[in-house]
PDB file of N, CA and C in Angstrom:
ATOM      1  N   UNK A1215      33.599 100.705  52.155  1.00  0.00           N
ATOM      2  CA  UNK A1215      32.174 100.619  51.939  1.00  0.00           C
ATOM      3  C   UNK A1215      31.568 101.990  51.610  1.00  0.00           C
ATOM      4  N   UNK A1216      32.143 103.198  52.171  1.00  0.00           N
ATOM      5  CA  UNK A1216      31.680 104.733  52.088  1.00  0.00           C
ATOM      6  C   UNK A1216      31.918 104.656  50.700  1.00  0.00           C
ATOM      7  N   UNK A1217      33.153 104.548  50.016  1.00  0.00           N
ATOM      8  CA  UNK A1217      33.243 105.021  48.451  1.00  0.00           C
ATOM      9  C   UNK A1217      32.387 104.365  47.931  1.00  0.00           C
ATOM     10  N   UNK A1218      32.198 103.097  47.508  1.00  0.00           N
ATOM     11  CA  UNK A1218      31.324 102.039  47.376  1.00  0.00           C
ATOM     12  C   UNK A1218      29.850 102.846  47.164  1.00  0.00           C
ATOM     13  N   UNK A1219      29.320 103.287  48.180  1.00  0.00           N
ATOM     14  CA  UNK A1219      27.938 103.841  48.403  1.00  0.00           C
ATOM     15  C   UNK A1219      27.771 105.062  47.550  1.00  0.00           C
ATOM     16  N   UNK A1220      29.076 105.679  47.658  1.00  0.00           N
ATOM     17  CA  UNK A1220      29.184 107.064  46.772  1.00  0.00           C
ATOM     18  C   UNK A1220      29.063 107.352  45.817  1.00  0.00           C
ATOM     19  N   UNK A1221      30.250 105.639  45.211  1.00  0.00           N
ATOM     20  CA  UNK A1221      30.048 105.724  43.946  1.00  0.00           C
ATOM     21  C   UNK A1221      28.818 105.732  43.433  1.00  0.00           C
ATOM     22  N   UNK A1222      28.218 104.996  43.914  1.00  0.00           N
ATOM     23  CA  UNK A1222      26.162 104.376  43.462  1.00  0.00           C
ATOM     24  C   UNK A1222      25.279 105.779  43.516  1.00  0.00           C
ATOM     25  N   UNK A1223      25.493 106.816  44.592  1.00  0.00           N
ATOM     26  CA  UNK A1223      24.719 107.802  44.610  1.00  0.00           C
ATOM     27  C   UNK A1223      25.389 108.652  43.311  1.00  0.00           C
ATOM     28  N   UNK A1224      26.466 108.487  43.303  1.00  0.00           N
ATOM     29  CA  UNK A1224      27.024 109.660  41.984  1.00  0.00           C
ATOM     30  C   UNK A1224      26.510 109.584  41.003  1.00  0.00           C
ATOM     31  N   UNK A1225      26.736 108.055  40.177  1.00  0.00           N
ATOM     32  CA  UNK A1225      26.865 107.453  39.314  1.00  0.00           C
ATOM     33  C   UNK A1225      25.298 107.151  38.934  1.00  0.00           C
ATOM     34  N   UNK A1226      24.307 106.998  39.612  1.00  0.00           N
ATOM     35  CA  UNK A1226      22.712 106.792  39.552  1.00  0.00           C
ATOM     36  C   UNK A1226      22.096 108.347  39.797  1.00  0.00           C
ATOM     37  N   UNK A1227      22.095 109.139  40.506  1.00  0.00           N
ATOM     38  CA  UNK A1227      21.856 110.315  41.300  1.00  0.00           C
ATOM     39  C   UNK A1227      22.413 111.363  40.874  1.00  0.00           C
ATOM     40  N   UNK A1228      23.345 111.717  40.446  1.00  0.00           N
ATOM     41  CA  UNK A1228      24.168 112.997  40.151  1.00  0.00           C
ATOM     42  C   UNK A1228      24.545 113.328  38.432  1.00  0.00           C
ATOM     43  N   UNK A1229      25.933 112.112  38.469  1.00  0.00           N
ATOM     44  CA  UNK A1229      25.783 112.483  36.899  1.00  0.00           C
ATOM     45  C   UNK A1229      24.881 112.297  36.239  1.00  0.00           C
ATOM     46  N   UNK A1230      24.154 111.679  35.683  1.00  0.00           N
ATOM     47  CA  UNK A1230      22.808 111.442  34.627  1.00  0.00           C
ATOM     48  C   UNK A1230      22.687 112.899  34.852  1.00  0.00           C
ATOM     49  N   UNK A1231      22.240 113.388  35.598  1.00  0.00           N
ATOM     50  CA  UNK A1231      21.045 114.582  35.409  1.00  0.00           C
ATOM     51  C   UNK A1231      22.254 116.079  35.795  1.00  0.00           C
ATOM     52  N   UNK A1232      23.248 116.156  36.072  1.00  0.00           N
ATOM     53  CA  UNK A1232      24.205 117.544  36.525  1.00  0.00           C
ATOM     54  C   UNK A1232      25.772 117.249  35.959  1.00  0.00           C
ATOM     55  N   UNK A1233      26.178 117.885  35.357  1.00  0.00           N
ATOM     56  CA  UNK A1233      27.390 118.250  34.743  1.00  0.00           C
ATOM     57  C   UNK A1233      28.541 119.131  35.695  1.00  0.00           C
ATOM     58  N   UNK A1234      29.279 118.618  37.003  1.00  0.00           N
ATOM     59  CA  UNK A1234      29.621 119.080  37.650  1.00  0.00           C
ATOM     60  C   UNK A1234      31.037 118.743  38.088  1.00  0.00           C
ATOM     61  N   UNK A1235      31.794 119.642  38.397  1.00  0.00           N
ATOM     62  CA  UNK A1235      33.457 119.094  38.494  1.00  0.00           C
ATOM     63  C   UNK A1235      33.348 118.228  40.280  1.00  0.00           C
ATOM     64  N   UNK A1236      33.791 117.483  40.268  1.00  0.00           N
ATOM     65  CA  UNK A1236      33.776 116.836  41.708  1.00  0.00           C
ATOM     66  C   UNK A1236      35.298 117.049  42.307  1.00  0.00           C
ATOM     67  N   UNK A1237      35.261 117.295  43.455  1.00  0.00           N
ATOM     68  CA  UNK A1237      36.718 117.402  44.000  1.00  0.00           C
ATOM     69  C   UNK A1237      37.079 116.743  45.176  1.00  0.00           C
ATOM     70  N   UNK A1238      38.301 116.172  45.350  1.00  0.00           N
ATOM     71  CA  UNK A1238      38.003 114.951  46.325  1.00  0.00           C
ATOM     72  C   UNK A1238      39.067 115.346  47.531  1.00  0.00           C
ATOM     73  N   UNK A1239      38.755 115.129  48.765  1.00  0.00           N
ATOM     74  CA  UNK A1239      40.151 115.919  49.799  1.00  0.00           C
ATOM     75  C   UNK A1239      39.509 114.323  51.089  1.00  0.00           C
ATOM     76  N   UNK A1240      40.482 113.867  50.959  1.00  0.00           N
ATOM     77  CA  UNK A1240      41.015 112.874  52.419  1.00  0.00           C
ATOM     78  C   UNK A1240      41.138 113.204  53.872  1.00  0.00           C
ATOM     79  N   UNK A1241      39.957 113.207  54.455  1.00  0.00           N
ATOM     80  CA  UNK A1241      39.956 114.004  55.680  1.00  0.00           C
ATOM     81  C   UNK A1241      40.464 112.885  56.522  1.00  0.00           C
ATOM     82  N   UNK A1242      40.968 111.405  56.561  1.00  0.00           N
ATOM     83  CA  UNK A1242      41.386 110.375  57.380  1.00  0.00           C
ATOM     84  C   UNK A1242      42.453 111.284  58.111  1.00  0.00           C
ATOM     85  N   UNK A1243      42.432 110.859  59.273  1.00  0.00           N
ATOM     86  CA  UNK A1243      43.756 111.260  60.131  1.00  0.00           C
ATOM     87  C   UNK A1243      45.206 111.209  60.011  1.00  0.00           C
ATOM     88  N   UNK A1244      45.402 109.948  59.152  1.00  0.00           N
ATOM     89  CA  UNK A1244      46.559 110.123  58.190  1.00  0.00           C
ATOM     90  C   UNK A1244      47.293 110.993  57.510  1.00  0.00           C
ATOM     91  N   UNK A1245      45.743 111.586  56.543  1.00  0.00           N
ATOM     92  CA  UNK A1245      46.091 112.881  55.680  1.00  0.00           C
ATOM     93  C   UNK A1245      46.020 114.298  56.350  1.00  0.00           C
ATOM     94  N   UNK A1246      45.448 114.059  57.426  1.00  0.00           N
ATOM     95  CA  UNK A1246      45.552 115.288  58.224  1.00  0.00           C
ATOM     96  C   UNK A1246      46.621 115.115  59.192  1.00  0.00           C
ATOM     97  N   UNK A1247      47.429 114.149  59.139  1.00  0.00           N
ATOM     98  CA  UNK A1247      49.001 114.235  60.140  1.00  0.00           C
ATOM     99  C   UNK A1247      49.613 114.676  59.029  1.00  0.00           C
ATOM    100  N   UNK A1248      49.781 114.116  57.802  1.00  0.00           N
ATOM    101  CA  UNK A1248      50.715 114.245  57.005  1.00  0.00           C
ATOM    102  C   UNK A1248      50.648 115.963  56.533  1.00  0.00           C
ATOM    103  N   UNK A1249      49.605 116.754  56.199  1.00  0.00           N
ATOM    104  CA  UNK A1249      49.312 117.589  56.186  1.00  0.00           C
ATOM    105  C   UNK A1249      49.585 118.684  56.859  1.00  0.00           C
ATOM    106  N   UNK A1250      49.480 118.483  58.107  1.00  0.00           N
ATOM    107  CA  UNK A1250      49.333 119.313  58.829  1.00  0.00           C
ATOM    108  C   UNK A1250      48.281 119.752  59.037  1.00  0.00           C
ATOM    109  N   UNK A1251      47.137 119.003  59.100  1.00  0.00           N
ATOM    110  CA  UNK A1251      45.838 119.696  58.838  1.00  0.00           C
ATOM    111  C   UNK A1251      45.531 120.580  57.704  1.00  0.00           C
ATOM    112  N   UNK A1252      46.241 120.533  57.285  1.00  0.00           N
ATOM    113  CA  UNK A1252      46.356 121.682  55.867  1.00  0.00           C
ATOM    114  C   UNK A1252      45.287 121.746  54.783  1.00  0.00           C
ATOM    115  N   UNK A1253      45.160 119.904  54.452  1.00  0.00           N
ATOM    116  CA  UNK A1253      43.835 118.970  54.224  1.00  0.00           C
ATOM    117  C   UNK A1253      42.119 119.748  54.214  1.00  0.00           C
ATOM    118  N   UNK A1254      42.320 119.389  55.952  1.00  0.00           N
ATOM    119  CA  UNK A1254      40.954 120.201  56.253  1.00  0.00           C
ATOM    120  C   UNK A1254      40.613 121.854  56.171  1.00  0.00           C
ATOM    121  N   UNK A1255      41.763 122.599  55.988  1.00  0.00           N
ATOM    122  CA  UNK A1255      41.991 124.161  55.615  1.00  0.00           C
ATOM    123  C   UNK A1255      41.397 123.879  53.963  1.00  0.00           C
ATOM    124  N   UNK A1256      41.964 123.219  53.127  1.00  0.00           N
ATOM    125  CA  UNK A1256      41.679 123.342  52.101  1.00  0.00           C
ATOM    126  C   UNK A1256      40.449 122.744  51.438  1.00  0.00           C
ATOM    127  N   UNK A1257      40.455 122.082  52.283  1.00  0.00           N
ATOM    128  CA  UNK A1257      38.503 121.053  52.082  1.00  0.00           C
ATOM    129  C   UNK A1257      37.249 122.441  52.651  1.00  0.00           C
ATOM    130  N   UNK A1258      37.622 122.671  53.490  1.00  0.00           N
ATOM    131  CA  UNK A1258      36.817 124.059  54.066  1.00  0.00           C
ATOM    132  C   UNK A1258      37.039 124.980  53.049  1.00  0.00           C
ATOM    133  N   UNK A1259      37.958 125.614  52.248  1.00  0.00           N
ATOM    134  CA  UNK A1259      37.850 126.515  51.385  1.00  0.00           C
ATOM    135  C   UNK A1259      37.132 126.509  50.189  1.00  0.00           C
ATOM    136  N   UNK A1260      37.348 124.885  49.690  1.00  0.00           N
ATOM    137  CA  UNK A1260      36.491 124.590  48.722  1.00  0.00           C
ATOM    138  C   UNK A1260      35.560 124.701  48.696  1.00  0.00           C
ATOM    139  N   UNK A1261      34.638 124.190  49.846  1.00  0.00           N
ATOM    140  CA  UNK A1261      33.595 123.986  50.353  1.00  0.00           C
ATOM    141  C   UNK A1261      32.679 125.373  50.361  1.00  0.00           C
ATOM    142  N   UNK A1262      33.249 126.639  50.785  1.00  0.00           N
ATOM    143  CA  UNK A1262      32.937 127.667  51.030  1.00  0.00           C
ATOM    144  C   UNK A1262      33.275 128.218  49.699  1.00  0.00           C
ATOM    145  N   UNK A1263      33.970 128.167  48.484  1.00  0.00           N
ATOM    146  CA  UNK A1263      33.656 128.411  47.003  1.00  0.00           C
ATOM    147  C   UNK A1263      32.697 127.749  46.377  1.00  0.00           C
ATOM    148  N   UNK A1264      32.285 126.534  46.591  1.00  0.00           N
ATOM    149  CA  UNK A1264      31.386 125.657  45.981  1.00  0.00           C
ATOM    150  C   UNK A1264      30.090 125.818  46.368  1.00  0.00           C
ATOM    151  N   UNK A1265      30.210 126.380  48.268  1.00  0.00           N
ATOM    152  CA  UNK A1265      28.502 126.283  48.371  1.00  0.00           C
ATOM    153  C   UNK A1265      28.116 125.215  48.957  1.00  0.00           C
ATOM    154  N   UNK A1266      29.429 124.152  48.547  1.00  0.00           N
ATOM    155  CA  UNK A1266      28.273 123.095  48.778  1.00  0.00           C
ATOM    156  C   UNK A1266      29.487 121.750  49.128  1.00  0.00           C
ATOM    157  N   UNK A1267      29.256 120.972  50.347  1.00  0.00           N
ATOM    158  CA  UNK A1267      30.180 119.484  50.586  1.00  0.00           C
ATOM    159  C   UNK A1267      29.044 118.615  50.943  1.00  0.00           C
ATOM    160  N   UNK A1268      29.919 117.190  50.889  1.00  0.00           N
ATOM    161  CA  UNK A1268      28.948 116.205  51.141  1.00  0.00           C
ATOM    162  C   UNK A1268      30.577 115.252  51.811  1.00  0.00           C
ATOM    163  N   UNK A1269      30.092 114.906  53.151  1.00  0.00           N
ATOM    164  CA  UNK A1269      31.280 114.493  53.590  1.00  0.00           C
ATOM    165  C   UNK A1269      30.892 113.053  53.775  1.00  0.00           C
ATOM    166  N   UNK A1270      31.580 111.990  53.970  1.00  0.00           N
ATOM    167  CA  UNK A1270      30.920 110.684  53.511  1.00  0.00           C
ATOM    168  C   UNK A1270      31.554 110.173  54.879  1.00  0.00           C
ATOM    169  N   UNK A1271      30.543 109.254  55.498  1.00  0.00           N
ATOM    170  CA  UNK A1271      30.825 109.185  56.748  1.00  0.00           C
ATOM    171  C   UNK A1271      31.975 107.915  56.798  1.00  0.00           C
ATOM    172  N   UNK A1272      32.961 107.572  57.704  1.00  0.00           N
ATOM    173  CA  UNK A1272      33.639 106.968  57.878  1.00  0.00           C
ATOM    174  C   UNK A1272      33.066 105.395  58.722  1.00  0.00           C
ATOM    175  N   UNK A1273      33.161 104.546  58.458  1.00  0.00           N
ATOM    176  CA  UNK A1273      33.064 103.209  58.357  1.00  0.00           C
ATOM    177  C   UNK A1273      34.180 102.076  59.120  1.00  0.00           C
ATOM    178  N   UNK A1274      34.501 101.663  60.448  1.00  0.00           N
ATOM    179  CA  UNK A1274      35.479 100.902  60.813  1.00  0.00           C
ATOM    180  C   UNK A1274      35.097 100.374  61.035  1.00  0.00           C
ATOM    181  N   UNK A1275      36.026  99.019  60.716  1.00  0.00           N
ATOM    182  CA  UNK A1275      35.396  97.244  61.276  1.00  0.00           C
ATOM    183  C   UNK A1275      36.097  97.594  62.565  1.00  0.00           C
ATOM    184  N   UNK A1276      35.047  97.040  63.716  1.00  0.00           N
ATOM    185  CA  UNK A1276      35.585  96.863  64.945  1.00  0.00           C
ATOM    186  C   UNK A1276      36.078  95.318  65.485  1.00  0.00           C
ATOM    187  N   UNK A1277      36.776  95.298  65.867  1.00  0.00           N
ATOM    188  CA  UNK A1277      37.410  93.760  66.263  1.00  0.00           C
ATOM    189  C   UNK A1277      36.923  93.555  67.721  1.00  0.00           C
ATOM    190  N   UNK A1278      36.289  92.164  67.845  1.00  0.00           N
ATOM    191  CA  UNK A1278      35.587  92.043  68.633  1.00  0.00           C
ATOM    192  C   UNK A1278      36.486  91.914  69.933  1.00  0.00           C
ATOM    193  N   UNK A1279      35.595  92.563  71.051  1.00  0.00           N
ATOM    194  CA  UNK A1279      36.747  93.163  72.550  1.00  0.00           C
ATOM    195  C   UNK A1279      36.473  91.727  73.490  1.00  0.00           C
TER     196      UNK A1279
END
């Protein structure tokens, strides 16, 4: 549902009006096991060349307890 939403803000909100390279890093826990955290080292670096992140909040269906 997060990409979903993203796409709509990008795609209505961003491109039309800014010409900008987008860069995409997988902060799920997955990619940060597989990584080594390495992931979030390199999402932070970007971030701190660019100026600028927008981290898209994470979304789980909960199964009812």
């Amino acid at each position: 549902m997060t990409r979903i939403i993203w796409k709509f803000i990008k795609e209505k909100l961003i491109l039309p009006y800014l010409e900008v390279p987008i860069q995409y890093f997988d902060l799920g826990i997955e990619s940060r096991d597989a990584t080594h955290d390495q992931i979030t080292i390199d999402c932070a670096n970007a971030i701190k060349a660019c100026g600028v992140g927008i981290k898209c909040a994470t979304i789980l269906r909960m199964k009812n307890v």
